[in-house]
Short mmCIF file of C-alpha atoms in Angstrom, two decimals:
data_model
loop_
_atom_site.label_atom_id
_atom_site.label_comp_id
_atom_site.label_asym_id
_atom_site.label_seq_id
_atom_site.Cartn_x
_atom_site.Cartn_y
_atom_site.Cartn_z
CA UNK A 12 16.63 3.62 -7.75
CA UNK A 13 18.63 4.59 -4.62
CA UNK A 14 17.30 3.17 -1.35
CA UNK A 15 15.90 5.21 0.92
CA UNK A 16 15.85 4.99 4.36
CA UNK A 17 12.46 5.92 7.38
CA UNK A 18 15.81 7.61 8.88
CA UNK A 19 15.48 10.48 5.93
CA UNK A 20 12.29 11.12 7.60
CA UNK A 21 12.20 12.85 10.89
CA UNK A 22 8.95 14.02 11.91
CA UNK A 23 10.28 18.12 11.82
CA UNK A 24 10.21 16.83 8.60
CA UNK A 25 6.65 16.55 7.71
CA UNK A 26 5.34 19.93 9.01
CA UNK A 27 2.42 18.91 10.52
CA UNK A 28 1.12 17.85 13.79
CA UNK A 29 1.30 14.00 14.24
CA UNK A 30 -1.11 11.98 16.62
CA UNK A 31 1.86 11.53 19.13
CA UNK A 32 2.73 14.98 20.08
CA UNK A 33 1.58 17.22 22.71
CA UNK A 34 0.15 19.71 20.54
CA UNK A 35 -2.54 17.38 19.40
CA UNK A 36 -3.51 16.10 22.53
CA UNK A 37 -4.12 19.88 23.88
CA UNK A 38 -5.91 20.58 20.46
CA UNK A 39 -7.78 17.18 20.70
CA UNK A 40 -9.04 18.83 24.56
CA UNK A 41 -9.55 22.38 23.62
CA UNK A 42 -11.87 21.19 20.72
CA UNK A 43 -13.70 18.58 22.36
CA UNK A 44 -14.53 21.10 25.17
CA UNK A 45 -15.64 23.37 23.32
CA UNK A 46 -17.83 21.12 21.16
CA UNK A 47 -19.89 20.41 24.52
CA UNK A 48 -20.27 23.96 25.44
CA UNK A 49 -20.49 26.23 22.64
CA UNK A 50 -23.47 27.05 21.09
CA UNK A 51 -22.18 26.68 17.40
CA UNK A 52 -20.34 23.49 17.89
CA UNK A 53 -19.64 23.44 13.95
CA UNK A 54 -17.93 26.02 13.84
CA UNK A 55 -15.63 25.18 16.34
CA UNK A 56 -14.71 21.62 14.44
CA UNK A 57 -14.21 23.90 11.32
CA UNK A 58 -11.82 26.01 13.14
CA UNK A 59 -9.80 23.53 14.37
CA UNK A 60 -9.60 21.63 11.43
CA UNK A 61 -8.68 24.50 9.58
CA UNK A 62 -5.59 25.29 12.34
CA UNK A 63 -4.79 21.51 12.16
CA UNK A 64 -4.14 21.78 8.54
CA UNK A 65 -2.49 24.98 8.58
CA UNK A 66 0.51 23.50 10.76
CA UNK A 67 1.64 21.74 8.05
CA UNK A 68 2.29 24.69 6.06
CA UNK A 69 1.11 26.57 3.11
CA UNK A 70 1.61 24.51 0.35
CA UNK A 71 -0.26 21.95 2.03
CA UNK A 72 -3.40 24.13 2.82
CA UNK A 73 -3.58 25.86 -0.33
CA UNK A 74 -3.32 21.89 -1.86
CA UNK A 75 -6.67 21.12 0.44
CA UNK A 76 -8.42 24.30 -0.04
CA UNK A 77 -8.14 24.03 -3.70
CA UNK A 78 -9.12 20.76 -3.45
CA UNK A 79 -12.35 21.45 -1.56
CA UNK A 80 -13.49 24.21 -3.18
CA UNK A 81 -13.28 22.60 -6.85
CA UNK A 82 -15.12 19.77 -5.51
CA UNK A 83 -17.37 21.79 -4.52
CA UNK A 84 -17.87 23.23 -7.66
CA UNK A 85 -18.93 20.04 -9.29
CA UNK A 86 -21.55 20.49 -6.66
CA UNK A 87 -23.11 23.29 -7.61
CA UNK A 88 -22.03 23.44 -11.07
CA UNK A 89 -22.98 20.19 -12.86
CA UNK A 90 -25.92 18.50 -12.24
CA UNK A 91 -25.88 14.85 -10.78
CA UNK A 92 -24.54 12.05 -13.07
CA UNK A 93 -22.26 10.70 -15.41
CA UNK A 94 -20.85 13.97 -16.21
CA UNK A 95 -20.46 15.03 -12.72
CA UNK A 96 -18.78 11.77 -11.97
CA UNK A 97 -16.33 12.35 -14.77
CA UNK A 98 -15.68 15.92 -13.70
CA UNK A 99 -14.74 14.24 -9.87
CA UNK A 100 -12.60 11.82 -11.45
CA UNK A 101 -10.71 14.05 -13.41
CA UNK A 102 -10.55 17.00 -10.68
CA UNK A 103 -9.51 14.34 -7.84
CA UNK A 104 -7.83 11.28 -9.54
CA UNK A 105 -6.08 14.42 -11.59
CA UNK A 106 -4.76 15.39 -8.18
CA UNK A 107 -3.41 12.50 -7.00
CA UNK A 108 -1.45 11.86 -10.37
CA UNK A 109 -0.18 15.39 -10.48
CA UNK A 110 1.30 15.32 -7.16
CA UNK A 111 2.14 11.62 -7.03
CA UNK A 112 2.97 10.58 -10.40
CA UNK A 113 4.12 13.02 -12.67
CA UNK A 114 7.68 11.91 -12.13
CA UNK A 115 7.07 8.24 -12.56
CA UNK A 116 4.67 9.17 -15.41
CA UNK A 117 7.52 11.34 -17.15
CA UNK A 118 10.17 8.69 -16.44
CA UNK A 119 12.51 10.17 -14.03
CA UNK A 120 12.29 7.44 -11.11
CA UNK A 121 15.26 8.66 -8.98
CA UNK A 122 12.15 11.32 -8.08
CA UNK A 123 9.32 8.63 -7.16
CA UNK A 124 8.08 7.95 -4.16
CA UNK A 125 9.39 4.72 -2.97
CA UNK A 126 7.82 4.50 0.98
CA UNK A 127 7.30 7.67 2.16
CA UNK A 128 7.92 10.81 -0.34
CA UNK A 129 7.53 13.88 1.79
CA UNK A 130 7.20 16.00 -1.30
CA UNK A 131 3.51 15.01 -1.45
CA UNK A 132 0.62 17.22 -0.22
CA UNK A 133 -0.40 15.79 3.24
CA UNK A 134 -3.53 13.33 3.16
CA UNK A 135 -3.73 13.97 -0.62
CA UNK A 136 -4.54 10.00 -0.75
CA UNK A 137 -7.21 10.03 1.35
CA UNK A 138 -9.19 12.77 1.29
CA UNK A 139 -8.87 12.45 -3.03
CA UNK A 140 -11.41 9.07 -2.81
CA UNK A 141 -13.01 10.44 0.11
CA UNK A 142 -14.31 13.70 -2.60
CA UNK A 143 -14.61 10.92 -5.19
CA UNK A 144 -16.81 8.02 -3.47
CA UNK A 145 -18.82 10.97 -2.15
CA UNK A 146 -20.26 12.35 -5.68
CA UNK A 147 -20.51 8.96 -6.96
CA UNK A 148 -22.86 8.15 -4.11
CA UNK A 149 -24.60 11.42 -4.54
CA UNK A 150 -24.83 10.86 -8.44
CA UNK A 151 -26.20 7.20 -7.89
CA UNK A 152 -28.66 8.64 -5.46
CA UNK A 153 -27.36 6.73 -2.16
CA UNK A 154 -26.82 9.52 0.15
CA UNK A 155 -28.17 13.39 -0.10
CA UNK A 156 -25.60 15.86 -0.69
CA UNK A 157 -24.31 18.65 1.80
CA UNK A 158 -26.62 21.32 2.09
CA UNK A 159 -24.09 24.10 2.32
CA UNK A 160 -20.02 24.95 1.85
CA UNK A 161 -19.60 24.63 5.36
CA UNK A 162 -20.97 21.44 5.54
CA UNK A 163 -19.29 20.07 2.56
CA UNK A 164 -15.56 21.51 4.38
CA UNK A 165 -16.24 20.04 7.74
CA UNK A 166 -17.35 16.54 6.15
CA UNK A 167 -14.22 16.96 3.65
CA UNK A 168 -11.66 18.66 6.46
CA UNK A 169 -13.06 16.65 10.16
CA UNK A 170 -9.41 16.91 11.19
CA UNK A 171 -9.35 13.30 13.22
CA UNK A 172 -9.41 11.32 9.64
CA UNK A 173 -8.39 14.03 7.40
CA UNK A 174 -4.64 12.71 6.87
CA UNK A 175 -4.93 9.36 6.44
CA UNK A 176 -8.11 7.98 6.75
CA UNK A 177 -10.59 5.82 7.74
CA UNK A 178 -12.23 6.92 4.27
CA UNK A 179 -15.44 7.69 5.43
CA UNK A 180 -18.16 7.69 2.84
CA UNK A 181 -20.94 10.22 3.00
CA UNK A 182 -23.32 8.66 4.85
CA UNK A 183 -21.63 7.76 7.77
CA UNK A 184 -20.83 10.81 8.72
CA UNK A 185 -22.21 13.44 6.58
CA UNK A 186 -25.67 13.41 9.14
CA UNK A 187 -23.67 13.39 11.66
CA UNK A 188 -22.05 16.85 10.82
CA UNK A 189 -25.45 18.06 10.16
CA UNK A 190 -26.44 17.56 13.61
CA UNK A 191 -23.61 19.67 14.52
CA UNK A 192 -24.87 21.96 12.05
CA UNK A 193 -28.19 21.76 13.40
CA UNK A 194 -27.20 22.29 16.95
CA UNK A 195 -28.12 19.34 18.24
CA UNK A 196 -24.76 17.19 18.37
CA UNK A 197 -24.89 13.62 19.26
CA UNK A 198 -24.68 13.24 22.87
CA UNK A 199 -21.22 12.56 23.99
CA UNK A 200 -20.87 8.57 25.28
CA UNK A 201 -18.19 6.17 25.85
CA UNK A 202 -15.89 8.74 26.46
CA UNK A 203 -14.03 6.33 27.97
CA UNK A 204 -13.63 3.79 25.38
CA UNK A 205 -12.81 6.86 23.15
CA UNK A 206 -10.05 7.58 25.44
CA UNK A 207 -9.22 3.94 25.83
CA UNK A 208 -8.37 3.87 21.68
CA UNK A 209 -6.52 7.03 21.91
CA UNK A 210 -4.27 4.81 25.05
CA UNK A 211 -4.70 1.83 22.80
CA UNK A 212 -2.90 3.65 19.34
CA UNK A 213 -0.49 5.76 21.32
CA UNK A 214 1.39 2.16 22.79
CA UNK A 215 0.71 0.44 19.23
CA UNK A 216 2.52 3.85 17.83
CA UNK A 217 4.79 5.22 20.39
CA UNK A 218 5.43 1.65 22.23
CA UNK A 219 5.79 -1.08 19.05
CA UNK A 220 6.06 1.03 16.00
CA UNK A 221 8.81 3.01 16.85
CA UNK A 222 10.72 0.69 18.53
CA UNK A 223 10.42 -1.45 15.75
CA UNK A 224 11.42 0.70 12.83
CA UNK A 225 15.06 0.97 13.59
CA UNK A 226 15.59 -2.54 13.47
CA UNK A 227 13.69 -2.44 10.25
CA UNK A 228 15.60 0.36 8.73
CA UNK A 229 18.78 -1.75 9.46
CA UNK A 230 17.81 -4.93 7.67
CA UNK A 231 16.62 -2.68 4.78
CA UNK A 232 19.22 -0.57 4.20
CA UNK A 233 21.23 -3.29 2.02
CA UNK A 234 19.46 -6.51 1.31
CA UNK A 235 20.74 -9.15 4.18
CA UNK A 236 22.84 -11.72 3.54
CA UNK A 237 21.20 -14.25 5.53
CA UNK A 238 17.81 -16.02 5.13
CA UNK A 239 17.56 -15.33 8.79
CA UNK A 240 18.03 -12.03 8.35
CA UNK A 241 15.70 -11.21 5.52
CA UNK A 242 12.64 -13.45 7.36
CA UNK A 243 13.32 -11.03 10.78
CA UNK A 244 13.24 -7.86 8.67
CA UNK A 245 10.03 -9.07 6.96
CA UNK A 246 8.65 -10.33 9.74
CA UNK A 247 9.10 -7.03 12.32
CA UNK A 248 8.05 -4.62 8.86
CA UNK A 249 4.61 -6.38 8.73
CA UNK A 250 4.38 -5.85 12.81
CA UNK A 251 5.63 -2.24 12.26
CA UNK A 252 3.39 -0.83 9.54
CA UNK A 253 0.70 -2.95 11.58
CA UNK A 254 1.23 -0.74 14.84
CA UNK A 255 1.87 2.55 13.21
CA UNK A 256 -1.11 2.72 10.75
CA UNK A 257 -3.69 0.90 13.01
CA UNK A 258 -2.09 2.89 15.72
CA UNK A 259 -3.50 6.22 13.99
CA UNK A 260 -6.96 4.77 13.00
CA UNK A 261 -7.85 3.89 16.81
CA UNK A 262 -6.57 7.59 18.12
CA UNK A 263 -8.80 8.56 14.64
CA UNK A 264 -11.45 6.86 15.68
CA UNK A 265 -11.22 7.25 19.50
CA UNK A 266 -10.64 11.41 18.55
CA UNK A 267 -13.93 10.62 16.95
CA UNK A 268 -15.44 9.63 19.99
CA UNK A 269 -14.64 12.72 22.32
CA UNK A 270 -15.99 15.04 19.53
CA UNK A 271 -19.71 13.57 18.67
CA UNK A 272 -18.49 11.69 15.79
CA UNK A 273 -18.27 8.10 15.17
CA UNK A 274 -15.90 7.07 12.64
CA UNK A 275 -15.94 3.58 10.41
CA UNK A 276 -13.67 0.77 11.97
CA UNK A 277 -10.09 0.48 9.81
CA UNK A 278 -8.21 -2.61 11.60
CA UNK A 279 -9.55 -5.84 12.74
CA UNK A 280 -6.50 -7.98 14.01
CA UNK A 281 -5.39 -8.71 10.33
CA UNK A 282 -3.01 -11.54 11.39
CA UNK A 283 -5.19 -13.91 12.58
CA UNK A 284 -7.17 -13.96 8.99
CA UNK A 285 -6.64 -17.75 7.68
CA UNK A 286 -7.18 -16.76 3.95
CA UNK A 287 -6.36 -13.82 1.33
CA UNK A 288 -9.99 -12.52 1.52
CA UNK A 289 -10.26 -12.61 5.26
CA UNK A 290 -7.28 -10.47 5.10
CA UNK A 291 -8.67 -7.64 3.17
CA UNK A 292 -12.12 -7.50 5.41
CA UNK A 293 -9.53 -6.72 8.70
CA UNK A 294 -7.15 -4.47 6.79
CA UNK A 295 -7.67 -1.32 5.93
CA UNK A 296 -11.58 -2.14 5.72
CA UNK A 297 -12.45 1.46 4.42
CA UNK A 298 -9.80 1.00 1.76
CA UNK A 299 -10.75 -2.90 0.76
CA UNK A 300 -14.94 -1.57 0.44
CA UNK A 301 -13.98 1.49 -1.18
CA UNK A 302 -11.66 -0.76 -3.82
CA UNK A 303 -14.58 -2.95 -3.68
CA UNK A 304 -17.61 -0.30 -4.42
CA UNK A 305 -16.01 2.12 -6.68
CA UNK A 306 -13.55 -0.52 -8.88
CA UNK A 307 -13.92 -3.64 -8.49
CA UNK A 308 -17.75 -4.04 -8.88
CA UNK A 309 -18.32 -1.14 -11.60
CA UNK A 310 -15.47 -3.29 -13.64
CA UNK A 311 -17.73 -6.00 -13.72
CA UNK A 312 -16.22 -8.01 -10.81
CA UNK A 313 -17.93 -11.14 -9.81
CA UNK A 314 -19.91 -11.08 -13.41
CA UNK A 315 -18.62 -12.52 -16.50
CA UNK A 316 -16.41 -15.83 -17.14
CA UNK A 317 -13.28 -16.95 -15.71
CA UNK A 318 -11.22 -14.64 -17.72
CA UNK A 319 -13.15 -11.78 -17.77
CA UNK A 320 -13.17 -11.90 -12.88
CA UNK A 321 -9.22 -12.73 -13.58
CA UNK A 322 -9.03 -9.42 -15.07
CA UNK A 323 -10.53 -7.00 -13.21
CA UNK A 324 -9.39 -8.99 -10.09
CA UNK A 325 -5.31 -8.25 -11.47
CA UNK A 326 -6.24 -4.50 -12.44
CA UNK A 327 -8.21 -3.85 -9.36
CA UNK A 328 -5.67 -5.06 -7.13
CA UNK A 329 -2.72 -3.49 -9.43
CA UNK A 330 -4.39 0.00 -9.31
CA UNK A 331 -4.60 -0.52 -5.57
CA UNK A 332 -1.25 -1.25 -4.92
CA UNK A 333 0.17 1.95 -7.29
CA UNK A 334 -2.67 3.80 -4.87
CA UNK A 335 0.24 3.48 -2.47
CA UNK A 336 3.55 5.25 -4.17
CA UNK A 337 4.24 5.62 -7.75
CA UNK A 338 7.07 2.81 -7.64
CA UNK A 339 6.73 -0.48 -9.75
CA UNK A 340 6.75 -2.04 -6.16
CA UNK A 341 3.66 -1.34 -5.31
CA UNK A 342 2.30 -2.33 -8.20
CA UNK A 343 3.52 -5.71 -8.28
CA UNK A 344 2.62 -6.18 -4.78
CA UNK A 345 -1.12 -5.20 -5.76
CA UNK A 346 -0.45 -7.91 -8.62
CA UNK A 347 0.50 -10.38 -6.18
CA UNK A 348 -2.22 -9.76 -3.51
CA UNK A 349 -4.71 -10.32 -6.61
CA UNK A 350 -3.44 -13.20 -7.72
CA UNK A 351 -3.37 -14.86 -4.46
CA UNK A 352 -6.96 -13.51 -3.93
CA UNK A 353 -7.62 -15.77 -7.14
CA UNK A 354 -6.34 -18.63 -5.91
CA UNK A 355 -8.35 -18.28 -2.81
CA UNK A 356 -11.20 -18.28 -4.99
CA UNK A 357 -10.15 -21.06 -7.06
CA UNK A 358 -8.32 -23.20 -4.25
CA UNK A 359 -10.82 -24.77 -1.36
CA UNK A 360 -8.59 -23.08 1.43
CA UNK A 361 -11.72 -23.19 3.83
CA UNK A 362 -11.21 -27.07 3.52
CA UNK A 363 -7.69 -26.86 5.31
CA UNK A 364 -7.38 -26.83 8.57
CA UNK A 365 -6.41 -23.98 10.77
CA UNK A 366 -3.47 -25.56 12.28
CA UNK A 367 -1.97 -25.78 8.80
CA UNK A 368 -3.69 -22.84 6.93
CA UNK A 369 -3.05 -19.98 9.13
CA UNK A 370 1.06 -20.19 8.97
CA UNK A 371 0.74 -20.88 5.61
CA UNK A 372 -1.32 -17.67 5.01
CA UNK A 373 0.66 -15.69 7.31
CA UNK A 374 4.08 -16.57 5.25
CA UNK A 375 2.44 -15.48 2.06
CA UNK A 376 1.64 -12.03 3.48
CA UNK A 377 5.13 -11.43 4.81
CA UNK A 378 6.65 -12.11 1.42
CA UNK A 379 4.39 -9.47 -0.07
CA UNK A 380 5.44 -6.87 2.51
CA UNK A 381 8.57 -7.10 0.79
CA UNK A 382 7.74 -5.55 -2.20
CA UNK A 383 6.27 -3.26 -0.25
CA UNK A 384 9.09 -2.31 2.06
CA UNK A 385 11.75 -2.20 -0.76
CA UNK A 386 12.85 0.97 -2.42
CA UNK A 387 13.12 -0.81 -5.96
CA UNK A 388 12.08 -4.05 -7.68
CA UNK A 389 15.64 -5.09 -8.44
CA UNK A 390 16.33 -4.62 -4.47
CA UNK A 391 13.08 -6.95 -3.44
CA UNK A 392 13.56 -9.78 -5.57
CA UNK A 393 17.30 -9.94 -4.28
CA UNK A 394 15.70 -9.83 -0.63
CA UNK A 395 13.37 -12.65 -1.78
CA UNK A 396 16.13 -14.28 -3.45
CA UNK A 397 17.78 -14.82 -0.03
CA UNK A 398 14.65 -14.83 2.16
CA UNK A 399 13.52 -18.05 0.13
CA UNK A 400 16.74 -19.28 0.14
CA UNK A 401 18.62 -21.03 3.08
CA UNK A 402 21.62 -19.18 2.59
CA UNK A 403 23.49 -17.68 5.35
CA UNK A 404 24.25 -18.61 8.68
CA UNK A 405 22.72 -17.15 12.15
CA UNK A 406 24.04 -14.98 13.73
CA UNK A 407 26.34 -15.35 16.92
CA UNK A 408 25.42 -14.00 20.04
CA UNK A 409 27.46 -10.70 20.76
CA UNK A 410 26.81 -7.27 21.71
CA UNK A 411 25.26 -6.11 18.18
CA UNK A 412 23.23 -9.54 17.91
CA UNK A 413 20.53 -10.95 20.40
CA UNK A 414 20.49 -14.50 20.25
CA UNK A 415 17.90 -16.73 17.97
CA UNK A 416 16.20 -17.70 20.44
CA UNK A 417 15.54 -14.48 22.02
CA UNK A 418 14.36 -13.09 18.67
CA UNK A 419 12.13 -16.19 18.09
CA UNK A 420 10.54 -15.73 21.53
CA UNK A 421 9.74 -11.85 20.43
CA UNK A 422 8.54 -12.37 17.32
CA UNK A 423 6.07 -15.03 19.02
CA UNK A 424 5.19 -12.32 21.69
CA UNK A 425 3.85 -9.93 18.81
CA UNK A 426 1.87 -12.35 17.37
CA UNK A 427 0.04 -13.02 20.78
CA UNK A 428 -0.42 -9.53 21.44
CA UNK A 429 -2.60 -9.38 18.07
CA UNK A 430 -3.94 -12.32 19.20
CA UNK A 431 -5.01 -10.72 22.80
CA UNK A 432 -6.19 -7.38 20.77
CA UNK A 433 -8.28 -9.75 19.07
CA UNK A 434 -9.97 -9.97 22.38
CA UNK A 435 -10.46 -6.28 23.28
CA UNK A 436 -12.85 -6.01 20.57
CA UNK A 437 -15.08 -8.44 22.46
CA UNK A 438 -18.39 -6.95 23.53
CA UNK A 439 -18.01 -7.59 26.87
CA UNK A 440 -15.25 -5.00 27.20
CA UNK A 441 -17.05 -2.48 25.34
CA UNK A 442 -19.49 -3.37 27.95
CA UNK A 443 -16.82 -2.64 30.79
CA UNK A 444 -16.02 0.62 29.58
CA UNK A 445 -19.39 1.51 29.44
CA UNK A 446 -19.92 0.54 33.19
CA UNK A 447 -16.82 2.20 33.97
CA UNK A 448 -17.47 5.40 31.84
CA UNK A 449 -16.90 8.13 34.65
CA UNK A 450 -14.38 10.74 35.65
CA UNK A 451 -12.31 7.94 37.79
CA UNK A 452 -11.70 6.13 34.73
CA UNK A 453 -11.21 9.06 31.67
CA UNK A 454 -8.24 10.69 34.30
CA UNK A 455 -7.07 7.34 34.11
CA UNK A 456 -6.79 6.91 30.40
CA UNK A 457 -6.07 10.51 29.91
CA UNK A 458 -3.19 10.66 32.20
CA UNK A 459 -2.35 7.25 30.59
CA UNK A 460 -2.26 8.88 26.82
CA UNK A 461 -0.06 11.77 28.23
CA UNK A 462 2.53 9.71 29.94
CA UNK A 463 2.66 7.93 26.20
CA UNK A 464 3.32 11.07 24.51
CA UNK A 465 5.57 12.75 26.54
CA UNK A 466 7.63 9.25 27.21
CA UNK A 467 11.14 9.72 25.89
CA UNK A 468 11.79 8.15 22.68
CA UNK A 469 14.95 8.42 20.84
CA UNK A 470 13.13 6.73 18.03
CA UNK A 471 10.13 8.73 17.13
CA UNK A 472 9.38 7.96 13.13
CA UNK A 473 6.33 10.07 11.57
CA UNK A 474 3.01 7.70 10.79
CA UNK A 475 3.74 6.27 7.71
CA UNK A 476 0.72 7.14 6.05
CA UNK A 477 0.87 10.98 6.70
CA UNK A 478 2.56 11.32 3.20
CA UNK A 479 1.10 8.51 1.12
#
């Protein structure tokens, strides 16, 4: 399969409004003024979800219409259950193959998405298991359904998460919307930490991300021919996909906070998880539970023999992966994480100490990203070949090359910048910005977000998750 390169993907390209540009921001104020003035503020977060959507296009909104309404159809149509479970899981699972997999399914790979395949609806991932997890729940009598259309499309189409994610699960935000519904909307609070995780995912996004991607792009274009090489690529790709994708859950989240809504945390400093399963509860959290909920423990995870957790373990983590693209990559990097998540189950890792523990842990997940990264398996295991390798020599210091020790020094800054976000989440700063939650302050972090977006970048890349 040809490689293909972030560079084929230009954000004109996807049609829709990302998180970065202007036009959010001024849709992000309009709405969230109008939420705390108008008397049906429902109807105002349905409108501007519904003009959030439509930028992308019509194929897109016709994709999510259709989508809503035969969910709701289930609804109405078939009663609670197994069979409306089934129905879901053929109406939204159906969906996601359709779109995502038909051409892997019918063998012609030079079609499948490999990283980023703008061909595919936008948010068709996410808000798939969102429809999904929320009539299993129903069914299995854990949350009460949506009392009307409108607020089955707002819960479905809340345009902060609607591309890619957190999954929220019906009752974390379903009452919410009710209250909207009800006119009686949750009294707006920490606006400014709100505004201080818009601030927060803008420099992750526009700051890190970006910066980083070229460099990526570079490396990945041909597989290096130094171990050096192939350990820097690896090593800035798991930084990049870090900043861009946690990047959109805190704007998601703080967007979240300046409408009434409060949103499930996605992203808990990953990187400074000492073991596989630490890992998964700090990335992508409503992914991992959602995995967790609606495979892993309905497969019989956890009960059983040996053989029998082994299993489901490998197919949970392998369905997982091909969640992702429909490339053998991803599947074999699903594989991977689930067999390392068996040997932290089988190994005592909690016995080793951190010193030694964490860097080996660390250079485990940077050899999966690999796999992820790479737009074929043939391509990744001759990365890996010469990543695990000590092939090659450095670089020398010219023009085109910073020196090693520059490089080392950056890399090492990254890593203590997750280390120091690792400290924002502290409750004493949540504390702060509740002190400090005034008009002094949201100017601040406003003005702050706008200087981020309108910042020239010659590197802008679209979120990486828009089109998964």
């Amino acid at each position: 399969m040809p490689a293909r390169s972030r560079r084929d993907f230009s954000p004109d390209a996807c049609d829709s409004m990302p998180f970065n540009s202007l036009a959010y921001l001024l849709l992000l104020t309009v709405s969230a003024v109008s939420v705390a003035i108008a008397p049906w503020p429902a109807w105002v977060l349905i409108i501007a979800s519904l003009f959030f959507y439509a930028v992308a296009g019509p194929f897109d909104t016709t994709v999510f219409l259709s989508a809503v309404a035969l969910n709701w159809l289930i609804q109405i149509c078939i009663p609670a259950g197994r069979g409306r479970i089934a129905a879901a899981a053929i109406v939204n699972i159906g969906l996601i193959g359709y779109f995502k997999y038909r051409n892997l399914l019918i063998g012609d790979a030079s079609h499948a998405g490999s990283y980023i395949d703008t061909a595919l609806p936008l948010g068709i991932s996410f808000y798939s298991l969102q429809a999904l997890a929320y009539h299993i729940d129903v069914s299995r009598g854990t949350t009460a359904p949506a009392r009307s259309l409108s607020e089955f499309f707002l819960f479905k189409a809340f345009f902060p998460q609607l591309i890619a994610g957190p999954i929220v699960r019906a009752h974390q935000v379903l009452p919410q919307i009710q209250r909207f519904f009800n006119r009686r909307p949750r009294r707006l609070r920490l606006l400014s930490f709100g505004l201080g995780l818009i601030v927060l995912g803008l420099t992750k996004k526009v700051v890190f991300a970006d910066s980083l991607a070229p460099l990526v792009d570079d490396i990945f274009a041909t597989p290096p021919d130094s171990c050096y090489l192939a350990w820097l690529g690896a090593t800035l790709f798991a930084f990049q996909i870090y900043f861009d994708f946690s990047g959109y859950s805190d704007i998601a989240i703080g967007s979240g906070y300046l409408l009434g809504v409060r949103l499930p945390w996605n992203f808990r400093t990953p990187y400074v998880s000492r073991s596989p399963r630490e890992f998964w509860q700090r990335w992508h959290i409503s992914l991992s539970t959602w995995i967790r909920d609606y495979l892993y423990i309905p497969l019989g995870g956890g009960r059983g023999g040996p053989a029998r957790t082994t299993l489901v373990l490998l197919v949970t983590m392998s369905i997982a992966g091909l969640w992702h693209g429909a490339n053998y990559t991803f599947v074999i990097w699903g594989a991977a994480w689930g067999l390392y998540l068996l040997a932290g189950r089988m190994l005592p890792l909690d016995r080793v100490p951190a010193v030694l523990m964490w860097p080996a842990h660390m250079t485990v997940v940077i050899v999966l990203w690999v796999f992820f990264r790479s737009p074929s398996v043939g391509f990744a295991l001759h990365y890996l070949d010469t990543m695990l390798s000590l092939r090659g020599d450095f670089p020398a210091a010219t023009d085109d090359a910073a020196p090693v020790a520059l490089v080392v020094a950056g890399i090492v800054a990254l890593f203590a910048l997750h280390w120091a976000e690792l400290g924002l989440q502290n409750p004493k700063i949540l504390y702060l910005l509740r002190r400090i939650d005034g008009p002094v302050a949201h100017s601040l972090f406003a003005g702050t977000a706008l200087f981020l977006v309108l910042m020239p970048s010659y590197n802008a890349n679209p979120f990486i998750y828009f089109r998964f």
